Each structure stands twice: as C-alpha cells, then as structure tokens.
C-alpha cells in the first residue's frame, strides 16, 4: 500500500463523519500522524478540490470534487443502470418507493431510488449508506454472501438505529437463514421508526450476489396483512428479472428457486 494515499483516504473518511468541520490538530490526533503531515495532505487535497478550508475557522470539510466522483460512480454502475426501469415498474405496481442497494464494506449504499408514484414530497436517498443489519436490502444481500464474508459481518459492529434494530448475531443469523428459504428479507422499524422494508437479492453473472432491490414505506401500509405477501411476490419477481438481465446464476447455473 502507498502510505500517503492511505493517509489521504483516512483524512477524507474522518471528514465524512465530521460535524461540521475538523482542524489540522483534530485530524492528526484521529489518524495518528504528525500535524505537518496532515497539513501537507490537506493542502494537496484542497488543490484538487477534495476538501475546502473555512476562511473564518481555518477548519476543513469535504470539497465539491467528491460530488463529481460520486456521481461518476453511480452513472457507471451496471446494476444501477439495469435497475432503473425495473425499479420504476415495481414502484408503479406496488405504489411504494423502491431502493436498489449494494454492499460496500459493512454498509448498504443506495445506488438508485424510484419515488413512490403518489405525488408527495420525498427525499432522494441515492448515495446514502446505511448499516446492513438495519435494512431489508442489507439482509437480502448478506444472506447470500460467501460464508467468510457473512461471518465477518456478523462478528463486526452491528449498530442500533432504533430500539427495534436487531443487533444480536444469532438472531440475525436466523433471519438470514429464513431469507435464503423464502427469497426475500423484511425489516420493521429497524432503520426508521414508522417505516419498514421488503427486499430481494439480485444475482450477477459470477456466482455471487450483485445487490438487492426493495420497497420502503410506512410499516402500517407495507406490512399490512393483505398487502405484505403481494409486495413480497412483486419484489422477488422483479429481483429475478433483474438477475436474468445481469446473467445471474447460482450453483448448477440456475437462479435459486424460492
């Protein structure tokens, strides 16, 4: 690894979680290097537009160049490109918002968001990163992840975003086993109180899972007894169609049958 590049990445990661800005001394303490080294890194990142310095406080925050890089990642992401039409169809079919997500480390990144068809004010969540254990998308992906990766995630940090977030590894392991049996995952008020999610895995051309697609909406509507099964079937069918389009398969060259 190139040490200077790694340190620059650490600086950017610290600023990602900063509220609202960090100074040279704070960053030096956080990443464990000298202040002159951090200052040199910041000046270089500033010259490239990756960070900007507040004129009044002298502290730093993330810069506009990162937006360009982030948009480029999303614009060239194959799953996002393939999922746009299918996500819109699913949103129209169910009347709910649709998220498409991929696993990045121990987080689920929302790479596409199709709004609920009803004309209400909705916040665009594309680009958001969420703990995998608190989302139906995350559970749908991790259920079909390789054993070693799944174990690492279950043994890692499992944040609680609400009082209903499942953080017990054994309880999560049981949920993942159920996802493998029925082909979709459910979360109820684990990410946001009052909301729920239903998601199904999307497989790609290599023996693995590309991501997941799912519905997000008010718990009383999404998990209503009369609608829940229909929502699950629609989500699972959409995921299978996307998997076929991506050339997805599992053992034996076939998509799993749920």
PDB file of C-alpha atoms in Angstrom:
ATOM      1  CA  UNK A   1       0.000   0.000   0.000  1.00  0.00           C
ATOM      2  CA  UNK A   2       1.123   3.565  -0.706  1.00  0.00           C
ATOM      3  CA  UNK A   3       1.206   5.202   2.713  1.00  0.00           C
ATOM      4  CA  UNK A   4       0.484   8.752   1.553  1.00  0.00           C
ATOM      5  CA  UNK A   5      -2.569   7.647  -0.429  1.00  0.00           C
ATOM      6  CA  UNK A   6      -3.878   5.651   2.508  1.00  0.00           C
ATOM      7  CA  UNK A   7      -3.446   8.637   4.815  1.00  0.00           C
ATOM      8  CA  UNK A   8      -5.286  10.893   2.382  1.00  0.00           C
ATOM      9  CA  UNK A   9      -8.166   8.401   2.336  1.00  0.00           C
ATOM     10  CA  UNK A  10      -8.204   8.352   6.141  1.00  0.00           C
ATOM     11  CA  UNK A  11      -8.451  12.155   6.170  1.00  0.00           C
ATOM     12  CA  UNK A  12     -11.426  12.049   3.798  1.00  0.00           C
ATOM     13  CA  UNK A  13     -13.125   9.361   5.885  1.00  0.00           C
ATOM     14  CA  UNK A  14     -12.723  11.394   9.056  1.00  0.00           C
ATOM     15  CA  UNK A  15     -14.202  14.430   7.344  1.00  0.00           C
ATOM     16  CA  UNK A  16     -17.118  12.314   6.123  1.00  0.00           C
ATOM     17  CA  UNK A  17     -18.272  11.873   9.691  1.00  0.00           C
ATOM     18  CA  UNK A  18     -17.210  15.303  10.926  1.00  0.00           C
ATOM     19  CA  UNK A  19     -19.781  17.725  12.300  1.00  0.00           C
ATOM     20  CA  UNK A  20     -19.329  20.099  10.726  1.00  0.00           C
ATOM     21  CA  UNK A  21     -15.560  20.573  10.187  1.00  0.00           C
ATOM     22  CA  UNK A  22     -12.196  19.434  11.553  1.00  0.00           C
ATOM     23  CA  UNK A  23      -8.895  21.229  12.052  1.00  0.00           C
ATOM     24  CA  UNK A  24      -5.354  20.038  11.434  1.00  0.00           C
ATOM     25  CA  UNK A  25      -4.742  19.094  15.076  1.00  0.00           C
ATOM     26  CA  UNK A  26      -8.019  17.165  15.331  1.00  0.00           C
ATOM     27  CA  UNK A  27      -7.288  15.228  12.151  1.00  0.00           C
ATOM     28  CA  UNK A  28      -3.714  14.497  13.242  1.00  0.00           C
ATOM     29  CA  UNK A  29      -4.986  13.047  16.515  1.00  0.00           C
ATOM     30  CA  UNK A  30      -7.654  10.974  14.790  1.00  0.00           C
ATOM     31  CA  UNK A  31      -5.461   9.330  12.158  1.00  0.00           C
ATOM     32  CA  UNK A  32      -2.311   9.156  14.278  1.00  0.00           C
ATOM     33  CA  UNK A  33       0.179  11.180  12.234  1.00  0.00           C
ATOM     34  CA  UNK A  34       2.025  14.464  12.748  1.00  0.00           C
ATOM     35  CA  UNK A  35       0.379  17.842  12.158  1.00  0.00           C
ATOM     36  CA  UNK A  36       2.848  18.818   9.369  1.00  0.00           C
ATOM     37  CA  UNK A  37       1.961  15.592   7.521  1.00  0.00           C
ATOM     38  CA  UNK A  38      -1.774  16.249   7.850  1.00  0.00           C
ATOM     39  CA  UNK A  39      -1.302  19.849   6.753  1.00  0.00           C
ATOM     40  CA  UNK A  40       0.549  18.718   3.629  1.00  0.00           C
ATOM     41  CA  UNK A  41      -2.181  16.183   2.842  1.00  0.00           C
ATOM     42  CA  UNK A  42      -4.893  18.793   3.281  1.00  0.00           C
ATOM     43  CA  UNK A  43      -3.149  21.313   1.050  1.00  0.00           C
ATOM     44  CA  UNK A  44      -2.837  18.700  -1.687  1.00  0.00           C
ATOM     45  CA  UNK A  45      -6.475  17.601  -1.330  1.00  0.00           C
ATOM     46  CA  UNK A  46      -7.566  21.238  -1.313  1.00  0.00           C
ATOM     47  CA  UNK A  47      -5.706  21.921  -4.551  1.00  0.00           C
ATOM     48  CA  UNK A  48      -7.647  19.059  -6.172  1.00  0.00           C
ATOM     49  CA  UNK A  49     -10.997  20.229  -4.796  1.00  0.00           C
ATOM     50  CA  UNK A  50     -11.365  17.219  -2.486  1.00  0.00           C
ATOM     51  CA  UNK A  51     -11.521  19.412   0.626  1.00  0.00           C
ATOM     52  CA  UNK A  52     -12.164  23.091   1.282  1.00  0.00           C
ATOM     53  CA  UNK A  53     -11.000  25.278   4.158  1.00  0.00           C
ATOM     54  CA  UNK A  54     -13.370  27.536   6.051  1.00  0.00           C
ATOM     55  CA  UNK A  55     -11.928  31.051   5.930  1.00  0.00           C
ATOM     56  CA  UNK A  56     -13.192  32.002   9.393  1.00  0.00           C
ATOM     57  CA  UNK A  57     -12.315  28.915  11.460  1.00  0.00           C
ATOM     58  CA  UNK A  58      -9.455  27.521   9.359  1.00  0.00           C
ATOM     59  CA  UNK A  59     -11.013  24.078   9.606  1.00  0.00           C
ATOM     60  CA  UNK A  60     -11.623  21.716   6.694  1.00  0.00           C
ATOM     61  CA  UNK A  61     -14.617  19.946   5.199  1.00  0.00           C
ATOM     62  CA  UNK A  62     -15.238  17.788   2.144  1.00  0.00           C
ATOM     63  CA  UNK A  63     -14.984  19.541  -1.211  1.00  0.00           C
ATOM     64  CA  UNK A  64     -17.108  19.654  -4.380  1.00  0.00           C
ATOM     65  CA  UNK A  65     -14.817  17.394  -6.430  1.00  0.00           C
ATOM     66  CA  UNK A  66     -16.068  14.432  -4.409  1.00  0.00           C
ATOM     67  CA  UNK A  67     -19.584  15.010  -5.730  1.00  0.00           C
ATOM     68  CA  UNK A  68     -18.288  14.619  -9.280  1.00  0.00           C
ATOM     69  CA  UNK A  69     -16.519  11.392  -8.372  1.00  0.00           C
ATOM     70  CA  UNK A  70     -19.579  10.073  -6.551  1.00  0.00           C
ATOM     71  CA  UNK A  71     -21.869  10.844  -9.462  1.00  0.00           C
ATOM     72  CA  UNK A  72     -19.425   9.198 -11.862  1.00  0.00           C
ATOM     73  CA  UNK A  73     -19.508   6.038  -9.747  1.00  0.00           C
ATOM     74  CA  UNK A  74     -23.296   5.946  -9.803  1.00  0.00           C
ATOM     75  CA  UNK A  75     -23.545   6.821 -13.504  1.00  0.00           C
ATOM     76  CA  UNK A  76     -21.257   3.940 -14.479  1.00  0.00           C
ATOM     77  CA  UNK A  77     -22.657   1.369 -12.040  1.00  0.00           C
ATOM     78  CA  UNK A  78     -24.090  -1.515 -14.061  1.00  0.00           C
ATOM     79  CA  UNK A  79     -26.684  -2.587 -11.502  1.00  0.00           C
ATOM     80  CA  UNK A  80     -27.997   0.959 -11.193  1.00  0.00           C
ATOM     81  CA  UNK A  81     -28.258   1.337 -14.962  1.00  0.00           C
ATOM     82  CA  UNK A  82     -30.026  -2.005 -15.356  1.00  0.00           C
ATOM     83  CA  UNK A  83     -32.339  -1.459 -12.413  1.00  0.00           C
ATOM     84  CA  UNK A  84     -33.840   1.917 -13.298  1.00  0.00           C
ATOM     85  CA  UNK A  85     -36.667   0.645 -15.498  1.00  0.00           C
ATOM     86  CA  UNK A  86     -37.406  -2.346 -13.240  1.00  0.00           C
ATOM     87  CA  UNK A  87     -37.470  -0.121 -10.139  1.00  0.00           C
ATOM     88  CA  UNK A  88     -39.962   2.241 -11.766  1.00  0.00           C
ATOM     89  CA  UNK A  89     -42.154  -0.697 -12.785  1.00  0.00           C
ATOM     90  CA  UNK A  90     -42.071  -2.082  -9.230  1.00  0.00           C
ATOM     91  CA  UNK A  91     -42.901   1.338  -7.761  1.00  0.00           C
ATOM     92  CA  UNK A  92     -45.884   1.657 -10.110  1.00  0.00           C
ATOM     93  CA  UNK A  93     -47.044  -1.900  -9.396  1.00  0.00           C
ATOM     94  CA  UNK A  94     -46.919  -1.549  -5.605  1.00  0.00           C
ATOM     95  CA  UNK A  95     -47.442   2.170  -5.116  1.00  0.00           C
ATOM     96  CA  UNK A  96     -44.358   2.298  -2.905  1.00  0.00           C
ATOM     97  CA  UNK A  97     -40.847   3.773  -3.091  1.00  0.00           C
ATOM     98  CA  UNK A  98     -38.123   1.433  -4.356  1.00  0.00           C
ATOM     99  CA  UNK A  99     -34.455   1.323  -3.374  1.00  0.00           C
ATOM    100  CA  UNK A 100     -31.654  -0.583  -5.089  1.00  0.00           C
ATOM    101  CA  UNK A 101     -28.592  -1.191  -2.932  1.00  0.00           C
ATOM    102  CA  UNK A 102     -25.124  -2.736  -2.989  1.00  0.00           C
ATOM    103  CA  UNK A 103     -22.908  -3.846  -0.116  1.00  0.00           C
ATOM    104  CA  UNK A 104     -19.902  -1.588   0.488  1.00  0.00           C
ATOM    105  CA  UNK A 105     -17.889  -2.845   3.448  1.00  0.00           C
ATOM    106  CA  UNK A 106     -20.446  -3.248   6.217  1.00  0.00           C
ATOM    107  CA  UNK A 107     -22.829  -0.681   4.751  1.00  0.00           C
ATOM    108  CA  UNK A 108     -25.548  -0.782   2.135  1.00  0.00           C
ATOM    109  CA  UNK A 109     -25.245   2.003  -0.422  1.00  0.00           C
ATOM    110  CA  UNK A 110     -28.444   3.076  -2.159  1.00  0.00           C
ATOM    111  CA  UNK A 111     -27.482   3.327  -5.837  1.00  0.00           C
ATOM    112  CA  UNK A 112     -30.979   4.042  -7.150  1.00  0.00           C
ATOM    113  CA  UNK A 113     -34.201   5.386  -5.670  1.00  0.00           C
ATOM    114  CA  UNK A 114     -37.516   5.300  -7.516  1.00  0.00           C
ATOM    115  CA  UNK A 115     -40.031   7.560  -5.814  1.00  0.00           C
ATOM    116  CA  UNK A 116     -43.427   6.414  -4.669  1.00  0.00           C
ATOM    117  CA  UNK A 117     -45.813   7.228  -7.564  1.00  0.00           C
ATOM    118  CA  UNK A 118     -48.158   9.238  -5.351  1.00  0.00           C
ATOM    119  CA  UNK A 119     -47.323  12.932  -5.638  1.00  0.00           C
ATOM    120  CA  UNK A 120     -45.985  13.599  -2.135  1.00  0.00           C
ATOM    121  CA  UNK A 121     -42.748  15.270  -1.042  1.00  0.00           C
ATOM    122  CA  UNK A 122     -39.980  12.649  -0.875  1.00  0.00           C
ATOM    123  CA  UNK A 123     -36.267  12.927  -0.105  1.00  0.00           C
ATOM    124  CA  UNK A 124     -33.888  11.377  -2.649  1.00  0.00           C
ATOM    125  CA  UNK A 125     -31.810   8.708  -0.899  1.00  0.00           C
ATOM    126  CA  UNK A 126     -29.466   7.823  -3.768  1.00  0.00           C
ATOM    127  CA  UNK A 127     -25.912   7.720  -2.411  1.00  0.00           C
ATOM    128  CA  UNK A 128     -26.993   7.128   1.192  1.00  0.00           C
ATOM    129  CA  UNK A 129     -25.056   4.499   3.173  1.00  0.00           C
ATOM    130  CA  UNK A 130     -26.867   2.507   5.860  1.00  0.00           C
ATOM    131  CA  UNK A 131     -25.881  -0.271   8.308  1.00  0.00           C
ATOM    132  CA  UNK A 132     -26.586  -3.588   6.604  1.00  0.00           C
ATOM    133  CA  UNK A 133     -28.221  -5.106   9.692  1.00  0.00           C
ATOM    134  CA  UNK A 134     -30.852  -2.345   9.887  1.00  0.00           C
ATOM    135  CA  UNK A 135     -32.144  -2.721   6.326  1.00  0.00           C
ATOM    136  CA  UNK A 136     -34.046  -5.300   4.325  1.00  0.00           C
ATOM    137  CA  UNK A 137     -31.621  -4.603   1.456  1.00  0.00           C
ATOM    138  CA  UNK A 138     -28.651  -5.491   3.653  1.00  0.00           C
ATOM    139  CA  UNK A 139     -30.189  -8.689   4.947  1.00  0.00           C
ATOM    140  CA  UNK A 140     -31.140  -9.774   1.420  1.00  0.00           C
ATOM    141  CA  UNK A 141     -27.541  -9.310   0.235  1.00  0.00           C
ATOM    142  CA  UNK A 142     -25.723 -10.731   3.265  1.00  0.00           C
ATOM    143  CA  UNK A 143     -27.951 -13.838   3.306  1.00  0.00           C
ATOM    144  CA  UNK A 144     -26.339 -14.905   0.024  1.00  0.00           C
ATOM    145  CA  UNK A 145     -22.823 -13.570   0.671  1.00  0.00           C
ATOM    146  CA  UNK A 146     -19.908 -16.039   0.900  1.00  0.00           C
ATOM    147  CA  UNK A 147     -19.637 -17.732   4.302  1.00  0.00           C
ATOM    148  CA  UNK A 148     -16.419 -15.993   5.348  1.00  0.00           C
ATOM    149  CA  UNK A 149     -17.755 -12.555   4.441  1.00  0.00           C
ATOM    150  CA  UNK A 150     -21.057 -13.248   6.205  1.00  0.00           C
ATOM    151  CA  UNK A 151     -19.242 -14.358   9.369  1.00  0.00           C
ATOM    152  CA  UNK A 152     -17.091 -11.230   9.326  1.00  0.00           C
ATOM    153  CA  UNK A 153     -20.175  -9.030   9.067  1.00  0.00           C
ATOM    154  CA  UNK A 154     -21.992 -10.857  11.855  1.00  0.00           C
ATOM    155  CA  UNK A 155     -18.909 -10.630  14.077  1.00  0.00           C
ATOM    156  CA  UNK A 156     -18.415  -6.946  13.294  1.00  0.00           C
ATOM    157  CA  UNK A 157     -20.122  -3.776  14.509  1.00  0.00           C
ATOM    158  CA  UNK A 158     -23.920  -4.019  14.380  1.00  0.00           C
ATOM    159  CA  UNK A 159     -25.304  -0.521  15.046  1.00  0.00           C
ATOM    160  CA  UNK A 160     -28.742   0.040  16.554  1.00  0.00           C
ATOM    161  CA  UNK A 161     -30.535   2.918  14.815  1.00  0.00           C
ATOM    162  CA  UNK A 162     -33.809   2.408  16.676  1.00  0.00           C
ATOM    163  CA  UNK A 163     -34.946   0.352  19.635  1.00  0.00           C
ATOM    164  CA  UNK A 164     -36.147  -2.293  17.179  1.00  0.00           C
ATOM    165  CA  UNK A 165     -32.882  -2.769  15.270  1.00  0.00           C
ATOM    166  CA  UNK A 166     -31.678  -6.365  15.526  1.00  0.00           C
ATOM    167  CA  UNK A 167     -28.066  -6.404  16.748  1.00  0.00           C
ATOM    168  CA  UNK A 168     -27.793  -9.934  18.161  1.00  0.00           C
ATOM    169  CA  UNK A 169     -25.640 -12.050  15.777  1.00  0.00           C
ATOM    170  CA  UNK A 170     -27.592 -15.241  16.459  1.00  0.00           C
ATOM    171  CA  UNK A 171     -30.933 -13.549  15.804  1.00  0.00           C
ATOM    172  CA  UNK A 172     -29.536 -12.089  12.593  1.00  0.00           C
ATOM    173  CA  UNK A 173     -28.129 -15.466  11.562  1.00  0.00           C
ATOM    174  CA  UNK A 174     -31.605 -16.958  11.948  1.00  0.00           C
ATOM    175  CA  UNK A 175     -33.082 -14.148   9.855  1.00  0.00           C
ATOM    176  CA  UNK A 176     -30.524 -14.707   7.104  1.00  0.00           C
ATOM    177  CA  UNK A 177     -31.366 -18.402   7.019  1.00  0.00           C
ATOM    178  CA  UNK A 178     -35.033 -17.530   6.592  1.00  0.00           C
ATOM    179  CA  UNK A 179     -34.161 -15.144   3.747  1.00  0.00           C
ATOM    180  CA  UNK A 180     -32.398 -17.993   1.956  1.00  0.00           C
ATOM    181  CA  UNK A 181     -35.519 -20.122   2.367  1.00  0.00           C
ATOM    182  CA  UNK A 182     -38.161 -17.640   1.188  1.00  0.00           C
ATOM    183  CA  UNK A 183     -36.102 -15.387  -1.108  1.00  0.00           C
ATOM    184  CA  UNK A 184     -36.764 -12.015   0.491  1.00  0.00           C
ATOM    185  CA  UNK A 185     -35.959 -10.040   3.644  1.00  0.00           C
ATOM    186  CA  UNK A 186     -38.132  -7.870   5.862  1.00  0.00           C
ATOM    187  CA  UNK A 187     -37.302  -5.140   8.366  1.00  0.00           C
ATOM    188  CA  UNK A 188     -39.841  -3.403  10.546  1.00  0.00           C
ATOM    189  CA  UNK A 189     -38.883  -0.045  12.070  1.00  0.00           C
ATOM    190  CA  UNK A 190     -35.220  -1.064  12.377  1.00  0.00           C
ATOM    191  CA  UNK A 191     -33.898   1.752  10.200  1.00  0.00           C
ATOM    192  CA  UNK A 192     -36.504   4.422  10.915  1.00  0.00           C
ATOM    193  CA  UNK A 193     -39.381   4.316  13.366  1.00  0.00           C
ATOM    194  CA  UNK A 194     -42.648   4.060  11.481  1.00  0.00           C
ATOM    195  CA  UNK A 195     -41.090   2.664   8.300  1.00  0.00           C
ATOM    196  CA  UNK A 196     -40.461  -0.846   7.001  1.00  0.00           C
ATOM    197  CA  UNK A 197     -38.718  -2.581   4.094  1.00  0.00           C
ATOM    198  CA  UNK A 198     -39.070  -5.668   1.924  1.00  0.00           C
ATOM    199  CA  UNK A 199     -36.116  -6.627  -0.317  1.00  0.00           C
ATOM    200  CA  UNK A 200     -34.910  -9.476  -2.519  1.00  0.00           C
ATOM    201  CA  UNK A 201     -31.382 -10.359  -3.728  1.00  0.00           C
ATOM    202  CA  UNK A 202     -30.138  -9.712  -7.245  1.00  0.00           C
ATOM    203  CA  UNK A 203     -27.623 -12.182  -8.650  1.00  0.00           C
ATOM    204  CA  UNK A 204     -24.989 -11.443 -11.292  1.00  0.00           C
ATOM    205  CA  UNK A 205     -23.107 -13.407 -13.925  1.00  0.00           C
ATOM    206  CA  UNK A 206     -20.468 -14.608 -11.468  1.00  0.00           C
ATOM    207  CA  UNK A 207     -21.501 -16.917  -8.616  1.00  0.00           C
ATOM    208  CA  UNK A 208     -22.437 -14.150  -6.237  1.00  0.00           C
ATOM    209  CA  UNK A 209     -24.943 -11.501  -5.277  1.00  0.00           C
ATOM    210  CA  UNK A 210     -24.825  -8.132  -7.027  1.00  0.00           C
ATOM    211  CA  UNK A 211     -27.115  -6.283  -4.658  1.00  0.00           C
ATOM    212  CA  UNK A 212     -30.776  -6.107  -3.748  1.00  0.00           C
ATOM    213  CA  UNK A 213     -33.962  -4.287  -4.689  1.00  0.00           C
ATOM    214  CA  UNK A 214     -36.672  -3.464  -2.212  1.00  0.00           C
ATOM    215  CA  UNK A 215     -39.714  -1.495  -1.157  1.00  0.00           C
ATOM    216  CA  UNK A 216     -39.585   1.158   1.554  1.00  0.00           C
ATOM    217  CA  UNK A 217     -42.613   2.751   3.179  1.00  0.00           C
ATOM    218  CA  UNK A 218     -44.796   3.208   6.252  1.00  0.00           C
ATOM    219  CA  UNK A 219     -44.980  -0.009   8.276  1.00  0.00           C
ATOM    220  CA  UNK A 220     -48.768   0.025   8.526  1.00  0.00           C
ATOM    221  CA  UNK A 221     -49.046   0.089   4.737  1.00  0.00           C
ATOM    222  CA  UNK A 222     -46.071  -2.013   3.652  1.00  0.00           C
ATOM    223  CA  UNK A 223     -46.569  -4.846   6.135  1.00  0.00           C
ATOM    224  CA  UNK A 224     -50.344  -4.772   6.189  1.00  0.00           C
ATOM    225  CA  UNK A 225     -51.583  -8.395   6.249  1.00  0.00           C
ATOM    226  CA  UNK A 226     -53.498  -8.004   2.997  1.00  0.00           C
ATOM    227  CA  UNK A 227     -50.596  -6.369   1.123  1.00  0.00           C
ATOM    228  CA  UNK A 228     -47.428  -7.873   2.572  1.00  0.00           C
ATOM    229  CA  UNK A 229     -47.477 -11.101   0.572  1.00  0.00           C
ATOM    230  CA  UNK A 230     -48.293  -9.306  -2.671  1.00  0.00           C
ATOM    231  CA  UNK A 231     -45.460  -6.833  -2.043  1.00  0.00           C
ATOM    232  CA  UNK A 232     -43.032  -9.688  -1.333  1.00  0.00           C
ATOM    233  CA  UNK A 233     -44.015 -11.548  -4.504  1.00  0.00           C
ATOM    234  CA  UNK A 234     -43.677  -8.415  -6.657  1.00  0.00           C
ATOM    235  CA  UNK A 235     -40.275  -7.609  -5.159  1.00  0.00           C
ATOM    236  CA  UNK A 236     -38.980 -11.138  -5.595  1.00  0.00           C
ATOM    237  CA  UNK A 237     -40.195 -11.345  -9.201  1.00  0.00           C
ATOM    238  CA  UNK A 238     -38.532  -8.023 -10.026  1.00  0.00           C
ATOM    239  CA  UNK A 239     -35.257  -9.215  -8.476  1.00  0.00           C
ATOM    240  CA  UNK A 240     -35.375 -12.394 -10.559  1.00  0.00           C
ATOM    241  CA  UNK A 241     -35.970 -10.415 -13.753  1.00  0.00           C
ATOM    242  CA  UNK A 242     -33.032  -8.153 -12.937  1.00  0.00           C
ATOM    243  CA  UNK A 243     -30.877 -11.175 -12.149  1.00  0.00           C
ATOM    244  CA  UNK A 244     -31.654 -12.710 -15.541  1.00  0.00           C
ATOM    245  CA  UNK A 245     -30.773  -9.433 -17.235  1.00  0.00           C
ATOM    246  CA  UNK A 246     -27.428  -9.413 -15.414  1.00  0.00           C
ATOM    247  CA  UNK A 247     -26.773 -13.024 -16.413  1.00  0.00           C
ATOM    248  CA  UNK A 248     -27.115 -14.123 -12.805  1.00  0.00           C
ATOM    249  CA  UNK A 249     -26.905 -17.707 -11.661  1.00  0.00           C
ATOM    250  CA  UNK A 250     -26.197 -19.829  -8.653  1.00  0.00           C
ATOM    251  CA  UNK A 251     -24.822 -23.351  -8.227  1.00  0.00           C
ATOM    252  CA  UNK A 252     -25.678 -25.508 -11.217  1.00  0.00           C
ATOM    253  CA  UNK A 253     -26.025 -22.483 -13.480  1.00  0.00           C
ATOM    254  CA  UNK A 254     -29.531 -21.641 -12.270  1.00  0.00           C
ATOM    255  CA  UNK A 255     -31.136 -18.912 -10.236  1.00  0.00           C
ATOM    256  CA  UNK A 256     -32.369 -20.158  -6.856  1.00  0.00           C
ATOM    257  CA  UNK A 257     -35.977 -21.333  -6.689  1.00  0.00           C
ATOM    258  CA  UNK A 258     -37.904 -19.956  -3.724  1.00  0.00           C
TER     259      UNK A 258
END
